[in-house]
């Protein structure tokens, strides 16, 4: 069979390898001057290749359409990915949170290994080659048209064009146009794993301040939308970012700012009662010291002024003169420090695209379109996205393997 794979990122390269291993003729088309441009920047250049978690532990980290991805994850999971890359000559290591990286800490080793494999399998890799449309005849994919008008005829087309973030890497959403032209529904693509922008003027000077052991929460119309695990975040000047904020963003990216309230719990290990007791103890110890001393013991110094202003309590007020109501207000603010949500950062700076080709019209076992025979969609172009930790690349590999299993 002659197969054209459109897009030489993680999913396209991987599918090309697996399909060529089965003895098929594979032509891999990439519009950039090199393969895997996005792969080079993954994991801050170290490439968090996959996550050692499998089964439910893996699927719990998939934000959208975990059920759809289940069968491909079962048939080709992170253990398979690790074995495949070790076999390609890339030794791997497992770090905190079961994150898998190349021992070399070099994302380029992953791309280089796949390039070597593609060469050995005689995959016809064509760089600087942009596909402008998928050709369909009688309900079946039969080729692609390239920029300039040339046509490549084939027996099957695999669309692996990625999402719409970090467009300079080549992910410009072309796959959505191909899918739409083939009659597919597209779930509006928005950013996931993104920084969050805030309107709060009093937080603008906190740029660079990082917080550990805090929780971020989102509520909409009084209902809890998302509560992060205890973790790290930071202030950016424009808003907030960091691990727990990136996760939060993937759960709020379709809610209008006016319908959303965000908050930080600075003391997630203590409930309000225990925190009140702790503050009462502190006050007894501090005696006639100033309110700012009490705040300094509870918060990073940079937040002392912010809290004093928001609580409308003078920093110089003696702690033993704080009223019961003032102590209670302090407890409430530590547990529920509200943020004025403006929206997510620009989609181009988001780590992942949430949305894409609607999975209801895709066969979960093979990634083949239910509308057009021998047309496949794999990787980030699909409406599947996950949290950080190597899960998104594993989705690229699992869907590529599911597609290859159909040949
Ligand atoms: C900064 C950053 C860090 C990340 N780090 C990690 C990480 O450590 N671990 C993890 O699991 N995930 C990470 N991700 C997410 C991960 O990189 C993506 O989910 C993954 O690369 C998706 O692979 P893909 O093959 O579907 O798409 P892409 O990697 O985006 O590849 C698509 C390819 O298709 C090509 N293409 C597009 N249109 C056409 C066309 N018309 N003709 C020809 N070619 C075309 C593009 O040029 C591109 O090369 C990160 C993402 C970013 C932005």
CSV table of C-alpha atoms and ligand atoms in Angstrom, one decimal, residues 5-13 29-32 34-39 41-51 99-101 126 128-133 146 159-175 178 193 348-353 378-382 384 387-397 399, ligand 1:
chain,number,residue,atom,x,y,z
A,5,UNK,CA,1.6,11.0,6.1
A,6,UNK,CA,1.1,14.8,6.4
A,7,UNK,CA,3.2,16.4,9.1
A,8,UNK,CA,6.6,15.3,10.4
A,9,UNK,CA,6.0,16.0,14.1
A,10,UNK,CA,6.0,13.4,16.9
A,11,UNK,CA,2.8,11.6,15.7
A,12,UNK,CA,3.6,11.7,12.0
A,13,UNK,CA,7.2,10.5,12.3
A,29,UNK,CA,5.5,15.3,4.0
A,30,UNK,CA,6.7,18.1,6.2
A,31,UNK,CA,6.3,21.8,5.3
A,32,UNK,CA,9.3,22.9,7.5
A,34,UNK,CA,13.3,19.9,9.2
A,35,UNK,CA,11.3,17.3,11.1
A,36,UNK,CA,10.0,17.6,14.7
A,37,UNK,CA,10.5,21.4,15.2
A,38,UNK,CA,8.0,21.3,18.2
A,39,UNK,CA,9.7,18.2,19.6
A,41,UNK,CA,11.3,22.5,22.5
A,42,UNK,CA,9.4,19.9,24.5
A,43,UNK,CA,10.3,19.6,28.2
A,44,UNK,CA,12.3,22.8,28.0
A,45,UNK,CA,14.6,21.1,25.4
A,46,UNK,CA,14.8,17.8,27.4
A,47,UNK,CA,11.7,16.2,26.0
A,48,UNK,CA,9.4,14.6,28.5
A,49,UNK,CA,8.8,11.7,26.1
A,50,UNK,CA,6.0,9.9,28.0
A,51,UNK,CA,4.8,9.1,31.6
A,99,UNK,CA,8.1,11.6,33.8
A,100,UNK,CA,10.3,9.9,31.3
A,101,UNK,CA,13.2,11.7,29.6
A,126,UNK,CA,10.1,15.3,1.8
A,128,UNK,CA,9.7,22.0,2.6
A,129,UNK,CA,6.6,20.3,1.2
A,130,UNK,CA,3.3,21.8,2.2
A,131,UNK,CA,0.0,20.0,1.7
A,132,UNK,CA,-2.9,22.2,0.7
A,133,UNK,CA,-5.7,19.7,0.4
A,146,UNK,CA,0.8,20.2,-2.6
A,159,UNK,CA,-3.2,13.7,8.9
A,160,UNK,CA,-0.7,14.5,11.7
A,161,UNK,CA,-0.5,18.3,11.4
A,162,UNK,CA,-0.8,19.1,15.1
A,163,UNK,CA,-2.7,22.0,16.8
A,164,UNK,CA,-2.5,25.8,16.7
A,165,UNK,CA,0.0,26.7,19.4
A,166,UNK,CA,3.6,27.8,18.9
A,167,UNK,CA,2.8,28.4,15.2
A,168,UNK,CA,6.4,29.0,14.4
A,169,UNK,CA,7.0,25.3,14.8
A,170,UNK,CA,4.6,24.6,11.9
A,171,UNK,CA,1.4,23.9,13.8
A,172,UNK,CA,-0.9,26.3,12.1
A,173,UNK,CA,-4.2,24.4,12.1
A,174,UNK,CA,-4.0,23.1,8.5
A,175,UNK,CA,-5.4,19.7,9.6
A,178,UNK,CA,-8.6,19.3,5.7
A,193,UNK,CA,-1.8,24.4,29.6
A,348,UNK,CA,0.1,30.8,20.5
A,349,UNK,CA,1.9,30.6,23.9
A,350,UNK,CA,-0.2,27.7,25.2
A,351,UNK,CA,1.5,24.3,25.5
A,352,UNK,CA,-1.3,22.4,24.0
A,353,UNK,CA,-4.4,22.9,21.8
A,378,UNK,CA,-3.6,11.3,14.8
A,379,UNK,CA,-1.9,13.4,17.5
A,380,UNK,CA,-2.8,16.9,18.6
A,381,UNK,CA,-5.1,17.6,15.6
A,382,UNK,CA,-7.7,15.4,17.4
A,384,UNK,CA,-7.8,15.1,22.9
A,387,UNK,CA,-2.0,17.6,31.6
A,388,UNK,CA,1.8,18.1,31.7
A,389,UNK,CA,3.9,15.1,32.4
A,390,UNK,CA,4.6,13.4,29.1
A,391,UNK,CA,0.9,12.5,28.5
A,392,UNK,CA,0.4,14.6,25.3
A,393,UNK,CA,3.4,13.0,23.5
A,394,UNK,CA,2.1,9.6,24.6
A,395,UNK,CA,-1.2,10.4,23.0
A,396,UNK,CA,0.7,11.2,19.8
A,397,UNK,CA,2.4,7.8,20.0
A,399,UNK,CA,-2.8,7.3,18.2
B,1,LIG,C1,6.7,24.5,24.6
B,1,LIG,C2,6.1,23.1,24.5
B,1,LIG,C3,6.6,22.1,25.3
B,1,LIG,C4,6.0,20.8,25.3
B,1,LIG,N1,6.5,19.8,26.1
B,1,LIG,C5,6.0,18.6,26.1
B,1,LIG,C6,6.6,17.5,26.8
B,1,LIG,O1,7.7,17.7,27.4
B,1,LIG,N2,5.9,16.3,26.9
B,1,LIG,C7,4.7,16.1,26.2
B,1,LIG,O2,4.2,15.1,26.3
B,1,LIG,N3,4.2,17.1,25.4
B,1,LIG,C8,4.8,18.3,25.3
B,1,LIG,N4,4.3,19.3,24.5
B,1,LIG,C9,3.1,18.9,23.7
B,1,LIG,C10,3.6,18.1,22.5
B,1,LIG,O3,4.8,18.8,21.9
B,1,LIG,C11,2.6,18.0,21.4
B,1,LIG,O4,1.4,17.5,21.9
B,1,LIG,C12,3.1,17.1,20.3
B,1,LIG,O5,4.2,17.6,19.7
B,1,LIG,C13,2.0,16.9,19.2
B,1,LIG,O6,2.5,16.1,18.1
B,1,LIG,P1,1.9,16.2,16.7
B,1,LIG,O7,2.7,15.3,15.9
B,1,LIG,O8,0.4,15.8,16.8
B,1,LIG,O9,2.0,17.7,16.2
B,1,LIG,P2,3.2,18.6,16.0
B,1,LIG,O10,4.4,18.2,16.8
B,1,LIG,O11,2.7,20.0,16.1
B,1,LIG,O12,3.6,18.3,14.4
B,1,LIG,C14,2.8,18.7,13.4
B,1,LIG,C15,3.7,18.8,12.1
B,1,LIG,O13,2.9,19.0,11.0
B,1,LIG,C16,3.5,19.9,10.1
B,1,LIG,N5,2.5,20.4,9.2
B,1,LIG,C17,1.4,21.2,9.6
B,1,LIG,N6,0.6,21.5,8.5
B,1,LIG,C18,1.2,20.9,7.5
B,1,LIG,C19,1.0,20.9,6.1
B,1,LIG,N7,-0.1,21.5,5.6
B,1,LIG,N8,1.8,20.2,5.2
B,1,LIG,C20,2.9,19.6,5.7
B,1,LIG,N9,3.2,19.6,7.0
B,1,LIG,C21,2.4,20.2,7.9
B,1,LIG,C22,4.1,20.9,11.0
B,1,LIG,O14,5.1,21.7,10.4
B,1,LIG,C23,4.6,20.1,12.2
B,1,LIG,O15,5.9,19.7,12.0
B,1,LIG,C24,4.9,20.6,24.5
B,1,LIG,C25,4.4,21.6,23.7
B,1,LIG,C26,5.0,22.8,23.7
B,1,LIG,C27,4.5,23.9,22.8
